[in-house]
Each structure stands twice: as structure tokens, then as C-alpha cells.
Amino acid sequence: MSMPSSLPKPRAKVWWQPAVFDYSQLEAFVMRAAFAFLLFYSIKWETAPYKTQRNPTGLAHFFDFTWLAEHPPGPLWQGVCILSLVLYVLGLLPALTLAPTLASAIMIGTLVTSKAMHHSWQAVTLIALAQFLVYAWPRGRQLHRWVLGLILAAIAGIAFREISLLPGFAMAMKPFFSWLGHALNTLIHFTIIGFIVGFLASEINRAKSGLPAEAAPLRPGLPLHRIAIYASTVTFAASYVVCGIVKLVNSDFQWIQKVPYLSVQLLKSNWDGYYDSLVPVPEWLDKVTQGIVDHPHLARLIFGSGLFVELFAFVVLINRRWAFVGGLVIIAMHLSISKIMDLHFEYHMAAALILLMNVPGLMKTFGRASAC
Amino acid sequence: MLAHLRALWLRVPFHHMIPVVIMLFLIKEQFPFSNFPMYSNFDSEADVVFITDQNDKVQPMDKVFRSGSSTAKKAYKKELGKITSKRKRDTKEATAPERAAAGKIVLADWVAIAKPGALAPEIKALRLYRRTFELVDGRLSDKAPELLAEQTR
């Protein structure tokens, strides 16, 4: 399972410009296997309770997925997904073999979150989407431009739809200017998204085009799997960083100051658990919540460290050791949240274990020559 | 021009992750994209919703409805938001009838998804309650639950 000597050995130039890690075949195989299991397991296959999409999100703005509540995906479709995931793990046509499970994850996830938003498995679906894009994105310049053009056209279409839905059009002057302001805002918003999509797609295309031609096109080689894992890690890290930034922005940069108010959130989340299962709330709950109020600075230090972990999650991209330590810290953070707040992020912890801690690569991570 | 911009951008630290962060931040909550805003802001109050029978006996929501208290609360807040936004007000300023209207919609949804046979035959009606926790003057308080809606089976 060692890397053939003909493969380019990617290496980061400087620590803040990280590159693809030098995963071995075995590491990439284990990661795909564990991730395939995680992706399948994270899907809420029992779709019967989701009969409406009253609060549409994502594709639910354009498509009705409530048919999934009437016809929940049964053993046959789940069997197709499992079979295709086995082929994905083996590295056979990974874009095609990842597609059925990814499509199920997106459609079911969209339906479920169109009832009420959940975040427990969202990152896993997002990682699968990133992997799919890496595997499926065309290599050739011409085809790349066509596909990118279609995606940008879709983004432009969504932008104009958003603008057409803005209220206040064709009224008096004041609503018109208000509409104009919102319309410009929407245009800028989508233009930035379009630029980012274009940049990321071009980076994937460039990275893929730089690889040697596949000896067996049905079974891409290790360099492509490494890029897919890198894209997964970037997506995972970005989801934590954005979570930290949103905390700062939404709280007017007062998040740390407001930590004592977390006491009522702790009460809420633990009582949520009680009303779900009728398992009594822990006896220490009142003491801990009052403790947060009575010792606000200590509480700020403890909960503030969580915010710190989120904001600096990008360090997991630096090298294998940073990834391992970052993964360990992320898992520790989620375990403590599980204990204190009764909020469980098993899928995030599993993703950190698979992508960041990378157990099969421990020897390499902590070996003498560990670099990237 | 684009090549120059790209070359410039590639000097930015973590230049692949930053665009993804910006994209997630801008797209916000559109599955599978998210800016993960949970617990991003909080004030002195937090509430939970729960369902009881006609005698106020609490029903285990996961077991009976396959959809928990937290999901019901988010659905309730969404419905309340739709009602109050029409009148250009925040959900915190919602009146009792507005809360009841939102509660009625959510309870109807949850009754519709009850697992067949999970509710005992003697249960003739279900009630949706809202319970609020508050931090006032350094003390935590727990208000008496507010009845939002009741629906007969």
C-alpha cells in the first residue's frame, strides 16, 4: 500500500498555504470506507414524519420533496446505495458510485430541514458534496467552462428570482428605492458567490488537469483521492470557522460577554431532552446553570475556549500533526457539549476522527519524517 | 486580469478555505449549506415546547411523534415569525393570540405525524405548551408553562 515513486509528492510551501496531505493508499481506503458508513448512517431514512416543507430550504424552494414522506426509500433503494458505496470504497468510478447516496442525503436532508432546521448531519452531506465535485468535475478546459457556465447561469437565475420576489416593486418612490437597495444587495451577494464558485471550480479543474493521465480511468489513482480528502478537510474546517464567525457577528461581537445567558440555554437543551424521552434532567443541572451565573468569568473562559476552537479550526489544514491535535480538540469539545448541554454531534465527531485524526496514519503522523 | 487576481489570491493564507467560509456565510441556511448559527446569539430568555394529553400528562415526543421538542420549537418559531413579520414585529413582541395561532399550526402537524398506535386510546386530546426559562437579576427562573393550542383526536 506504499506510494509509488512516480507519484508527485505534494508539499506545502509555507504553513499558511497548506497543500494536499501525502495520504497512502491504505489511509485513503480506510477514510473512504469509514466516510461511506458515516454518510449512509447519517441519512434520516425514516421520512414518513416529514409530510410538509412549509419552511423550504435549499432545493425545496424549487422542488417538492414531500413525496419522500409518502414513499420512504425502502430496502431496495437503500440496497442500491450500499452497493454503490461499496464500489466507491473500492475506488471504482467514485463520482458515479457516490451519487445515489449523496442524492438521497441531499433530498432527504432538504425535506427534513424544510420542516425545522437541524445541524447534526449537515456537515457530513456537505463533505460528500465536496468529494463528489472533485471526482465528477471535468478535466478538460472546454468541458470545465461549459459545466461552470451552467452552474453560474443557475446562480444568476436564482439571483433574479430573489430580486423578483422582493416586495415593494412598482409602488411609490420610497418603496422603489428600498427595492432598488435590496436588489443591488442581492446582486452583489450572488456575484460574490458566483466568483467563489468559479474560483473553487477552477482550482479543482487545475488540480485534476495537473495529474498524470489515469492508467485505469474507471479506477482513479491515489492523487485524485488525496484531492478529494483535502476538499473534505477544507469543507469540514470551514464549517467550524464560519460557525465561530457567525457567533461573533450575530452577537454584535458580544458572544463572550453574553456567556452567562448560556445558563438558560443549558436549561432549555436539557429540558428538550426530557420532553423527547421523559428521561429526567441531570441532578447537577440547576447547580451548573446557577454556577455559570455566579461565576461569569470562569464560564466565559470555559465556553470561550469553544469559540476559540471554532475560529481557529483552520489549523487542521497545516499538517498531519495539527490535523490530529485539531481533531482531538474538536472531539473533546463535542463530548463536553454532549455532557453539559445534552446536544449530540456524533456525526461531527466521527468526521473529525476519520478525516483529522486519521488513525491508520498515526505512525506516519508522529513518525520522524512527518511533514504534510 | 483573472490570472493576476488568482495569483494575488493564492498568496492569501488558507486561500482554499477562506472562499468556502465566505460562501457558507453568504448562503446561510440552504441545505446542505449552512453558516451553522446555533447558539450564535442568546438573551435572558429561552423556551421549550412540549406536548401533553388532555390531563397534562407529558408525552415522549421522540417515541410518539418521531420528531422531538427542539424540532417542534423551531417549527413554532418559524410559524410565529411568519405571523409577526406580516405586522413588521419581532417574535418576542408576539401577542398571546399570535402565539396560539402558531402553536395551532405546529400541533396539527405533530398530531398528523403521530406514530400509529403510539398514543394510548384514552387520550382524547393533545395540548402544546411553551415553557420559558429566564435569567433575571442574577437568578434563574422558570415560568409556568403557557398553553398554546389544544386539538382533539
Short mmCIF file of C-alpha atoms in Angstrom, two decimals:
data_model
loop_
_atom_site.label_atom_id
_atom_site.label_comp_id
_atom_site.label_asym_id
_atom_site.label_seq_id
_atom_site.Cartn_x
_atom_site.Cartn_y
_atom_site.Cartn_z
CA MET A 1 0.00 0.00 0.00
CA SER A 2 3.00 2.30 -0.13
CA MET A 3 3.01 5.21 -2.55
CA PRO A 4 4.56 4.53 -5.96
CA SER A 5 7.71 6.59 -6.50
CA SER A 6 6.35 8.06 -9.77
CA LEU A 7 3.64 9.98 -7.90
CA PRO A 8 4.33 13.65 -7.26
CA LYS A 9 4.92 14.25 -3.59
CA PRO A 10 2.83 17.28 -2.72
CA ARG A 11 4.33 19.54 -0.08
CA ALA A 12 3.22 22.79 1.41
CA LYS A 13 5.47 25.76 0.71
CA VAL A 14 4.71 27.64 3.89
CA TRP A 15 2.47 26.64 6.76
CA TRP A 16 -0.27 29.14 5.95
CA GLN A 17 -0.53 27.87 2.38
CA PRO A 18 -1.37 24.23 3.06
CA ALA A 19 -1.47 21.61 0.34
CA VAL A 20 -2.81 18.12 -0.14
CA PHE A 21 -1.55 15.68 2.52
CA ASP A 22 0.52 12.69 1.37
CA TYR A 23 -2.03 10.04 2.32
CA SER A 24 -1.18 6.44 1.48
CA GLN A 25 -3.50 4.08 -0.40
CA LEU A 26 -4.40 2.40 2.88
CA GLU A 27 -5.25 5.70 4.60
CA ALA A 28 -7.38 6.85 1.66
CA PHE A 29 -9.13 3.48 1.53
CA VAL A 30 -9.94 3.48 5.25
CA MET A 31 -11.14 7.09 5.05
CA ARG A 32 -13.48 6.26 2.16
CA ALA A 33 -14.77 3.17 3.94
CA ALA A 34 -15.42 4.98 7.22
CA PHE A 35 -16.90 8.01 5.48
CA ALA A 36 -19.19 5.83 3.34
CA PHE A 37 -20.53 4.22 6.51
CA LEU A 38 -20.94 7.63 8.18
CA LEU A 39 -22.75 9.13 5.19
CA PHE A 40 -25.19 6.24 4.89
CA TYR A 41 -25.80 6.12 8.63
CA SER A 42 -26.36 9.89 8.86
CA ILE A 43 -29.29 9.86 6.44
CA LYS A 44 -32.72 10.05 8.07
CA TRP A 45 -34.21 7.23 6.03
CA GLU A 46 -37.45 7.32 8.02
CA THR A 47 -39.04 10.16 6.08
CA ALA A 48 -42.69 9.45 6.95
CA PRO A 49 -42.96 12.22 9.62
CA TYR A 50 -41.94 14.93 7.15
CA LYS A 51 -45.18 15.50 5.27
CA THR A 52 -44.75 19.22 4.61
CA GLN A 53 -41.98 21.58 3.59
CA ARG A 54 -43.60 24.66 4.99
CA ASN A 55 -40.24 26.35 5.63
CA PRO A 56 -38.41 25.48 2.40
CA THR A 57 -34.64 25.40 2.38
CA GLY A 58 -32.19 24.76 -0.45
CA LEU A 59 -33.68 22.82 -3.34
CA ALA A 60 -37.09 22.79 -1.62
CA HIS A 61 -37.53 26.34 -2.98
CA PHE A 62 -37.76 24.77 -6.44
CA PHE A 63 -38.84 21.14 -5.93
CA ASP A 64 -41.42 19.36 -3.82
CA PHE A 65 -39.79 16.54 -1.86
CA THR A 66 -42.86 15.60 0.20
CA TRP A 67 -43.32 12.52 -1.98
CA LEU A 68 -40.49 11.07 0.10
CA ALA A 69 -42.83 11.14 3.12
CA GLU A 70 -45.43 9.15 1.20
CA HIS A 71 -42.86 6.76 -0.25
CA PRO A 72 -39.92 6.49 2.16
CA PRO A 73 -36.84 4.98 0.49
CA GLY A 74 -37.15 1.27 1.21
CA PRO A 75 -34.69 -1.62 1.40
CA LEU A 76 -34.35 -1.74 -2.40
CA TRP A 77 -33.09 1.84 -2.78
CA GLN A 78 -31.03 1.59 0.39
CA GLY A 79 -29.53 -1.61 -1.03
CA VAL A 80 -28.61 0.25 -4.24
CA CYS A 81 -26.93 2.92 -2.12
CA ILE A 82 -24.99 0.35 -0.09
CA LEU A 83 -23.87 -1.48 -3.19
CA SER A 84 -22.74 1.71 -4.88
CA LEU A 85 -20.93 2.81 -1.70
CA VAL A 86 -19.02 -0.49 -1.69
CA LEU A 87 -17.80 0.37 -5.20
CA TYR A 88 -16.97 3.92 -4.03
CA VAL A 89 -14.89 2.50 -1.19
CA LEU A 90 -13.06 0.31 -3.70
CA GLY A 91 -12.40 3.47 -5.70
CA LEU A 92 -14.42 2.42 -8.74
CA LEU A 93 -16.00 5.39 -10.59
CA PRO A 94 -16.24 7.31 -7.32
CA ALA A 95 -18.37 10.16 -8.68
CA LEU A 96 -20.98 7.79 -10.06
CA THR A 97 -20.95 5.44 -7.09
CA LEU A 98 -21.18 8.24 -4.55
CA ALA A 99 -24.06 9.88 -6.43
CA PRO A 100 -27.05 7.72 -5.27
CA THR A 101 -26.25 8.14 -1.57
CA LEU A 102 -25.38 11.82 -1.96
CA ALA A 103 -28.64 12.43 -3.85
CA SER A 104 -30.56 10.63 -1.07
CA ALA A 105 -28.73 12.65 1.61
CA ILE A 106 -29.49 15.95 -0.13
CA MET A 107 -33.14 15.21 -0.94
CA ILE A 108 -34.00 13.73 2.47
CA GLY A 109 -31.94 16.37 4.30
CA THR A 110 -33.70 19.12 2.36
CA LEU A 111 -37.10 17.68 3.24
CA VAL A 112 -36.25 17.25 6.92
CA THR A 113 -34.73 20.72 7.30
CA SER A 114 -37.67 22.26 5.44
CA LYS A 115 -39.74 21.40 8.47
CA ALA A 116 -37.26 22.74 11.00
CA MET A 117 -33.53 23.31 10.69
CA HIS A 118 -31.10 20.70 12.04
CA HIS A 119 -27.35 20.86 12.02
CA SER A 120 -26.27 17.49 13.32
CA TRP A 121 -25.51 15.84 9.97
CA GLN A 122 -25.31 18.83 7.60
CA ALA A 123 -21.50 18.92 7.55
CA VAL A 124 -21.35 15.25 6.51
CA THR A 125 -23.60 15.92 3.50
CA LEU A 126 -21.55 18.99 2.64
CA ILE A 127 -18.32 16.95 2.74
CA ALA A 128 -19.89 14.31 0.49
CA LEU A 129 -20.88 17.08 -1.95
CA ALA A 130 -17.31 18.42 -1.95
CA GLN A 131 -15.94 14.94 -2.67
CA PHE A 132 -18.48 14.39 -5.42
CA LEU A 133 -17.49 17.68 -7.10
CA VAL A 134 -13.81 16.73 -7.01
CA TYR A 135 -14.45 13.32 -8.52
CA ALA A 136 -17.06 14.47 -11.05
CA TRP A 137 -15.58 17.78 -12.19
CA PRO A 138 -14.36 17.52 -15.81
CA ARG A 139 -10.64 17.69 -16.54
CA GLY A 140 -10.73 19.29 -19.98
CA ARG A 141 -10.73 23.09 -20.25
CA GLN A 142 -13.67 23.17 -22.68
CA LEU A 143 -15.95 20.92 -20.64
CA HIS A 144 -14.95 22.72 -17.44
CA ARG A 145 -16.10 26.01 -18.97
CA TRP A 146 -19.40 24.50 -20.08
CA VAL A 147 -20.22 23.00 -16.69
CA LEU A 148 -19.11 26.11 -14.82
CA GLY A 149 -21.15 28.25 -17.22
CA LEU A 150 -24.26 26.20 -16.48
CA ILE A 151 -23.72 26.49 -12.72
CA LEU A 152 -23.14 30.25 -12.96
CA ALA A 153 -26.27 30.58 -15.10
CA ALA A 154 -28.22 28.73 -12.39
CA ILE A 155 -26.82 31.09 -9.74
CA ALA A 156 -27.81 34.09 -11.89
CA GLY A 157 -31.29 32.59 -12.29
CA ILE A 158 -31.65 32.23 -8.52
CA ALA A 159 -30.44 35.83 -8.06
CA PHE A 160 -33.07 37.19 -10.46
CA ARG A 161 -35.74 35.04 -8.85
CA GLU A 162 -34.78 36.50 -5.46
CA ILE A 163 -34.95 40.03 -6.86
CA SER A 164 -38.34 39.41 -8.46
CA LEU A 165 -39.67 38.19 -5.10
CA LEU A 166 -38.58 41.35 -3.27
CA PRO A 167 -41.57 43.33 -2.04
CA GLY A 168 -42.19 46.98 -2.79
CA PHE A 169 -41.74 46.96 -6.56
CA ALA A 170 -43.88 49.23 -8.76
CA MET A 171 -45.16 51.35 -5.93
CA ALA A 172 -44.40 54.84 -4.73
CA MET A 173 -40.85 56.22 -4.94
CA LYS A 174 -39.78 55.25 -1.43
CA PRO A 175 -40.62 51.54 -1.79
CA PHE A 176 -38.95 51.65 -5.22
CA PHE A 177 -35.68 52.92 -3.77
CA SER A 178 -35.99 50.43 -0.95
CA TRP A 179 -36.48 47.69 -3.56
CA LEU A 180 -33.51 49.02 -5.56
CA GLY A 181 -31.30 48.87 -2.47
CA HIS A 182 -32.33 45.30 -1.72
CA ALA A 183 -31.95 44.34 -5.38
CA LEU A 184 -28.40 45.71 -5.55
CA ASN A 185 -27.60 43.98 -2.30
CA THR A 186 -28.88 40.68 -3.69
CA LEU A 187 -26.92 41.16 -6.92
CA ILE A 188 -23.67 41.82 -5.04
CA HIS A 189 -24.35 38.86 -2.75
CA PHE A 190 -24.82 36.45 -5.66
CA THR A 191 -21.95 37.95 -7.66
CA ILE A 192 -19.57 37.17 -4.80
CA ILE A 193 -20.97 33.63 -4.57
CA GLY A 194 -20.54 33.28 -8.35
CA PHE A 195 -16.91 34.40 -8.16
CA ILE A 196 -16.18 31.98 -5.34
CA VAL A 197 -17.83 29.09 -7.18
CA GLY A 198 -15.81 29.99 -10.28
CA PHE A 199 -12.57 30.13 -8.30
CA LEU A 200 -13.13 26.84 -6.48
CA ALA A 201 -14.24 25.05 -9.66
CA SER A 202 -11.17 26.34 -11.50
CA GLU A 203 -8.93 25.18 -8.66
CA ILE A 204 -10.44 21.69 -8.82
CA ASN A 205 -10.09 21.67 -12.62
CA ARG A 206 -6.50 22.90 -12.40
CA ALA A 207 -5.58 20.32 -9.76
CA LYS A 208 -7.16 17.50 -11.75
CA SER A 209 -5.66 18.62 -15.04
CA GLY A 210 -2.23 18.64 -13.41
CA LEU A 211 -2.47 14.95 -12.56
CA PRO A 212 -0.92 12.32 -14.82
CA ALA A 213 -3.39 10.59 -17.15
CA GLU A 214 -5.18 7.75 -15.41
CA ALA A 215 -3.91 4.30 -16.31
CA ALA A 216 -7.32 2.91 -15.38
CA PRO A 217 -9.95 5.63 -15.90
CA LEU A 218 -12.63 3.61 -14.11
CA ARG A 219 -10.47 3.48 -11.01
CA PRO A 220 -8.74 6.82 -10.43
CA GLY A 221 -5.38 6.81 -8.73
CA LEU A 222 -4.24 7.98 -5.34
CA PRO A 223 -3.58 11.64 -6.31
CA LEU A 224 -7.27 12.21 -7.08
CA HIS A 225 -8.33 10.57 -3.81
CA ARG A 226 -5.91 12.85 -1.98
CA ILE A 227 -7.51 15.90 -3.59
CA ALA A 228 -10.96 14.61 -2.60
CA ILE A 229 -9.83 14.15 1.02
CA TYR A 230 -8.24 17.61 1.01
CA ALA A 231 -11.53 19.12 -0.25
CA SER A 232 -13.35 17.24 2.51
CA THR A 233 -10.99 18.58 5.17
CA VAL A 234 -11.24 22.14 3.83
CA THR A 235 -15.05 21.91 3.94
CA PHE A 236 -15.03 20.47 7.45
CA ALA A 237 -12.64 23.14 8.76
CA ALA A 238 -14.62 25.90 7.01
CA SER A 239 -17.84 24.77 8.68
CA TYR A 240 -16.26 25.35 12.12
CA VAL A 241 -14.65 28.66 11.20
CA VAL A 242 -17.90 30.05 9.78
CA CYS A 243 -19.72 28.84 12.91
CA GLY A 244 -17.31 30.88 15.04
CA ILE A 245 -17.58 33.95 12.82
CA VAL A 246 -21.38 33.81 12.88
CA LYS A 247 -21.28 33.71 16.68
CA LEU A 248 -19.29 36.95 16.67
CA VAL A 249 -21.41 38.66 14.00
CA ASN A 250 -24.86 37.62 15.29
CA SER A 251 -23.98 38.66 18.84
CA ASP A 252 -22.51 42.03 17.76
CA PHE A 253 -19.14 40.69 18.95
CA GLN A 254 -20.62 40.29 22.44
CA TRP A 255 -20.66 36.48 22.48
CA ILE A 256 -18.13 36.13 25.27
CA GLN A 257 -19.85 38.87 27.26
CA LYS A 258 -23.18 37.10 26.90
CA VAL A 259 -21.93 33.69 28.09
CA PRO A 260 -23.85 33.91 31.43
CA TYR A 261 -27.05 33.80 29.37
CA LEU A 262 -25.96 30.35 28.20
CA SER A 263 -27.33 29.15 31.54
CA VAL A 264 -30.91 29.45 30.23
CA GLN A 265 -29.84 27.71 27.01
CA LEU A 266 -28.48 24.84 29.10
CA LEU A 267 -31.80 24.56 30.90
CA LYS A 268 -33.60 24.65 27.59
CA SER A 269 -31.49 22.00 25.86
CA ASN A 270 -31.63 19.62 28.82
CA TRP A 271 -35.40 20.01 29.17
CA ASP A 272 -35.70 19.46 25.42
CA GLY A 273 -34.11 16.08 26.07
CA TYR A 274 -36.60 15.37 28.86
CA TYR A 275 -39.62 16.16 26.67
CA ASP A 276 -38.20 13.94 23.91
CA SER A 277 -37.64 10.87 26.06
CA LEU A 278 -39.03 11.55 29.59
CA VAL A 279 -35.59 10.70 30.96
CA PRO A 280 -35.19 13.07 33.94
CA VAL A 281 -32.81 16.01 33.56
CA PRO A 282 -29.49 15.51 35.40
CA GLU A 283 -29.46 16.41 39.08
CA TRP A 284 -26.46 18.73 38.64
CA LEU A 285 -28.26 20.88 36.06
CA ASP A 286 -29.53 23.55 38.45
CA LYS A 287 -26.14 23.79 40.20
CA VAL A 288 -24.23 24.14 36.93
CA THR A 289 -26.60 26.70 35.44
CA GLN A 290 -26.56 28.79 38.61
CA GLY A 291 -22.76 28.34 38.72
CA ILE A 292 -22.48 29.92 35.27
CA VAL A 293 -24.44 32.92 36.55
CA ASP A 294 -22.47 33.15 39.80
CA HIS A 295 -19.03 32.74 38.20
CA PRO A 296 -19.37 34.51 34.84
CA HIS A 297 -15.63 34.94 34.19
CA LEU A 298 -14.90 31.26 34.70
CA ALA A 299 -17.86 30.44 32.45
CA ARG A 300 -16.51 32.85 29.82
CA LEU A 301 -13.15 31.12 29.95
CA ILE A 302 -14.66 27.65 29.56
CA PHE A 303 -17.23 28.43 26.86
CA GLY A 304 -14.96 30.98 25.21
CA SER A 305 -12.45 28.20 24.58
CA GLY A 306 -15.10 26.54 22.42
CA LEU A 307 -15.39 29.68 20.34
CA PHE A 308 -11.59 29.76 20.07
CA VAL A 309 -11.56 26.17 18.77
CA GLU A 310 -14.11 27.05 16.11
CA LEU A 311 -12.42 30.24 14.94
CA PHE A 312 -9.01 28.56 14.69
CA ALA A 313 -10.20 25.27 13.22
CA PHE A 314 -8.30 26.11 10.02
CA VAL A 315 -5.07 24.92 11.68
CA VAL A 316 -6.11 21.34 10.88
CA LEU A 317 -5.04 22.07 7.30
CA ILE A 318 -1.43 22.85 8.21
CA ASN A 319 -0.11 19.31 8.50
CA ARG A 320 -0.91 15.86 9.81
CA ARG A 321 0.02 16.67 13.42
CA TRP A 322 -2.10 19.80 13.52
CA ALA A 323 -4.93 17.80 11.97
CA PHE A 324 -4.62 15.13 14.65
CA VAL A 325 -4.50 17.61 17.54
CA GLY A 326 -7.31 19.68 15.98
CA GLY A 327 -9.43 16.56 15.58
CA LEU A 328 -8.80 15.56 19.17
CA VAL A 329 -9.75 19.02 20.44
CA ILE A 330 -12.92 19.11 18.29
CA ILE A 331 -14.00 15.71 19.62
CA ALA A 332 -13.27 16.81 23.21
CA MET A 333 -15.33 19.97 22.64
CA HIS A 334 -18.30 17.98 21.31
CA LEU A 335 -18.08 15.45 24.13
CA SER A 336 -18.23 18.23 26.72
CA ILE A 337 -21.18 19.84 24.89
CA SER A 338 -22.93 16.44 24.90
CA LYS A 339 -22.44 16.15 28.63
CA ILE A 340 -23.37 19.69 29.63
CA MET A 341 -25.98 20.66 27.05
CA ASP A 342 -27.39 17.28 26.05
CA LEU A 343 -26.69 18.24 22.42
CA HIS A 344 -25.10 15.44 20.50
CA PHE A 345 -22.89 15.89 17.45
CA GLU A 346 -21.86 12.29 16.83
CA TYR A 347 -21.52 12.81 13.08
CA HIS A 348 -19.14 15.74 13.54
CA MET A 349 -17.05 13.71 15.98
CA ALA A 350 -16.96 10.77 13.58
CA ALA A 351 -15.93 13.07 10.72
CA ALA A 352 -13.14 14.51 12.89
CA LEU A 353 -11.99 11.00 13.77
CA ILE A 354 -11.97 9.91 10.12
CA LEU A 355 -10.59 12.98 8.37
CA LEU A 356 -8.43 14.63 11.01
CA MET A 357 -7.24 12.02 13.49
CA ASN A 358 -6.75 9.52 10.67
CA VAL A 359 -6.00 6.52 12.88
CA PRO A 360 -4.37 4.31 10.17
CA GLY A 361 -1.87 7.11 9.52
CA LEU A 362 -0.80 7.62 13.15
CA MET A 363 2.65 6.12 12.58
CA LYS A 364 3.24 8.47 9.71
CA THR A 365 1.78 11.44 11.59
CA PHE A 366 4.09 11.03 14.54
CA GLY A 367 6.99 9.48 12.69
CA ARG A 368 10.23 11.42 12.32
CA ALA A 369 9.70 12.47 8.71
CA SER A 370 6.12 13.68 9.17
CA ALA A 371 5.70 16.80 7.10
CA CYS A 372 2.36 17.26 5.37
CA MET B 1 -6.69 40.10 -15.39
CA LEU B 2 -8.27 36.98 -13.85
CA ALA B 3 -4.89 35.24 -13.84
CA HIS B 4 -3.39 38.20 -11.95
CA LEU B 5 -6.24 38.15 -9.46
CA ARG B 6 -5.76 34.42 -8.98
CA ALA B 7 -2.02 34.80 -8.46
CA LEU B 8 -2.70 37.50 -5.90
CA TRP B 9 -5.35 35.44 -4.15
CA LEU B 10 -3.08 32.40 -3.93
CA ARG B 11 -0.81 34.41 -1.64
CA VAL B 12 -3.63 34.76 0.88
CA PRO B 13 -3.28 32.36 3.83
CA PHE B 14 -5.56 29.34 3.63
CA HIS B 15 -6.75 30.51 0.22
CA HIS B 16 -8.92 27.44 -0.40
CA MET B 17 -10.72 27.52 2.91
CA ILE B 18 -11.47 31.25 3.04
CA PRO B 19 -13.70 31.22 -0.08
CA VAL B 20 -15.64 28.28 1.37
CA VAL B 21 -16.10 30.19 4.64
CA ILE B 22 -17.33 33.28 2.77
CA MET B 23 -19.65 31.18 0.63
CA LEU B 24 -21.18 29.41 3.65
CA PHE B 25 -21.53 32.76 5.43
CA LEU B 26 -23.38 34.30 2.47
CA ILE B 27 -25.57 31.34 1.54
CA LYS B 28 -26.67 30.86 5.17
CA GLU B 29 -29.26 28.15 5.81
CA GLN B 30 -29.89 26.42 2.48
CA PHE B 31 -29.38 22.70 2.95
CA PRO B 32 -26.75 21.25 2.64
CA PHE B 33 -25.10 24.65 3.01
CA SER B 34 -25.20 26.33 6.39
CA ASN B 35 -23.47 29.02 8.37
CA PHE B 36 -24.13 26.90 11.49
CA PRO B 37 -25.76 29.67 13.54
CA MET B 38 -26.77 27.53 16.52
CA TYR B 39 -26.20 29.33 19.82
CA SER B 40 -24.72 32.27 17.94
CA ASN B 41 -26.72 34.75 19.97
CA PHE B 42 -28.76 34.49 23.11
CA ASP B 43 -30.55 36.67 25.56
CA SER B 44 -32.00 36.33 29.01
CA GLU B 45 -34.82 34.03 27.87
CA ALA B 46 -35.08 30.58 26.29
CA ASP B 47 -38.12 28.42 25.75
CA VAL B 48 -39.06 24.82 25.02
CA VAL B 49 -42.30 23.36 23.74
CA PHE B 50 -43.83 20.05 24.71
CA ILE B 51 -46.98 18.04 24.17
CA THR B 52 -49.30 16.60 26.80
CA ASP B 53 -52.60 14.76 26.80
CA GLN B 54 -55.88 16.32 27.98
CA ASN B 55 -54.81 15.69 31.61
CA ASP B 56 -51.46 17.46 31.12
CA LYS B 57 -49.53 14.20 31.16
CA VAL B 58 -46.36 14.79 29.15
CA GLN B 59 -45.93 12.62 26.03
CA PRO B 60 -42.43 11.44 25.00
CA MET B 61 -42.10 13.26 21.69
CA ASP B 62 -39.42 11.09 20.08
CA LYS B 63 -41.34 7.90 20.74
CA VAL B 64 -44.82 9.18 19.93
CA PHE B 65 -44.17 11.69 17.15
CA ARG B 66 -40.72 10.65 15.81
CA SER B 67 -39.85 14.34 15.93
CA GLY B 68 -38.61 15.98 19.08
CA SER B 69 -39.18 19.05 21.20
CA SER B 70 -36.34 21.03 19.64
CA THR B 71 -37.73 20.47 16.12
CA ALA B 72 -41.22 21.44 17.29
CA LYS B 73 -39.84 24.61 18.88
CA LYS B 74 -38.02 25.59 15.68
CA ALA B 75 -41.18 24.94 13.64
CA TYR B 76 -43.19 27.01 16.14
CA LYS B 77 -40.70 29.90 15.93
CA LYS B 78 -40.80 29.78 12.12
CA GLU B 79 -44.61 29.93 12.11
CA LEU B 80 -44.61 32.69 14.70
CA GLY B 81 -42.04 34.59 12.64
CA LYS B 82 -44.27 34.40 9.57
CA ILE B 83 -47.21 35.78 11.56
CA THR B 84 -45.32 38.62 13.26
CA SER B 85 -43.30 39.60 10.19
CA LYS B 86 -46.56 40.42 8.37
CA ARG B 87 -47.10 43.04 11.06
CA LYS B 88 -43.42 44.02 10.98
CA ARG B 89 -42.75 42.92 14.53
CA ASP B 90 -40.24 40.60 16.16
CA THR B 91 -41.36 37.21 17.54
CA LYS B 92 -40.50 38.46 21.02
CA GLU B 93 -43.29 41.02 20.64
CA ALA B 94 -45.86 38.41 19.64
CA THR B 95 -49.24 38.61 21.33
CA ALA B 96 -50.94 35.63 23.02
CA PRO B 97 -53.35 35.10 20.07
CA GLU B 98 -50.39 35.15 17.65
CA ARG B 99 -48.53 32.57 19.73
CA ALA B 100 -51.69 30.49 19.87
CA ALA B 101 -52.09 30.70 16.07
CA ALA B 102 -48.52 29.49 15.52
CA GLY B 103 -48.98 26.79 18.16
CA LYS B 104 -52.16 25.56 16.47
CA ILE B 105 -50.33 25.01 13.16
CA VAL B 106 -47.47 23.14 14.82
CA LEU B 107 -49.72 20.96 16.99
CA ALA B 108 -51.77 19.99 13.92
CA ASP B 109 -48.55 18.95 12.16
CA TRP B 110 -47.36 16.91 15.12
CA VAL B 111 -50.75 15.20 15.61
CA ALA B 112 -50.66 14.26 11.91
CA ILE B 113 -47.28 12.54 12.26
CA ALA B 114 -48.04 10.59 15.46
CA LYS B 115 -46.84 7.02 15.17
CA PRO B 116 -49.81 4.70 14.66
CA GLY B 117 -50.67 3.10 18.00
CA ALA B 118 -48.18 5.17 19.98
CA LEU B 119 -50.89 7.23 21.67
CA ALA B 120 -52.94 5.43 24.31
CA PRO B 121 -56.65 5.03 23.34
CA GLU B 122 -57.77 7.02 26.40
CA ILE B 123 -56.00 10.10 25.07
CA LYS B 124 -58.75 12.22 23.59
CA ALA B 125 -56.89 15.47 23.06
CA LEU B 126 -53.35 16.77 22.82
CA ARG B 127 -52.02 20.06 24.10
CA LEU B 128 -48.99 22.06 23.05
CA TYR B 129 -47.28 24.01 25.83
CA ARG B 130 -44.45 26.51 25.87
CA ARG B 131 -42.17 26.72 28.90
CA THR B 132 -39.84 29.68 29.34
CA PHE B 133 -36.62 29.90 31.33
CA GLU B 134 -35.34 33.33 32.26
CA LEU B 135 -32.31 34.92 33.86
CA VAL B 136 -33.36 37.97 35.87
CA ASP B 137 -31.11 39.86 38.26
CA GLY B 138 -28.67 37.00 38.57
CA ARG B 139 -31.36 34.41 39.34
CA LEU B 140 -32.76 31.75 37.03
CA SER B 141 -36.50 31.45 36.93
CA ASP B 142 -38.90 29.06 35.32
CA LYS B 143 -42.27 30.48 34.27
CA ALA B 144 -45.48 28.43 34.42
CA PRO B 145 -45.97 26.75 31.02
CA GLU B 146 -48.23 28.60 28.59
CA LEU B 147 -50.92 26.59 26.79
CA LEU B 148 -50.52 27.36 23.09
CA ALA B 149 -53.02 25.02 21.49
CA GLU B 150 -55.26 22.03 22.06
CA GLN B 151 -56.52 19.59 19.47
CA THR B 152 -58.92 16.70 19.86
CA ARG B 153 -58.08 13.41 18.17
#
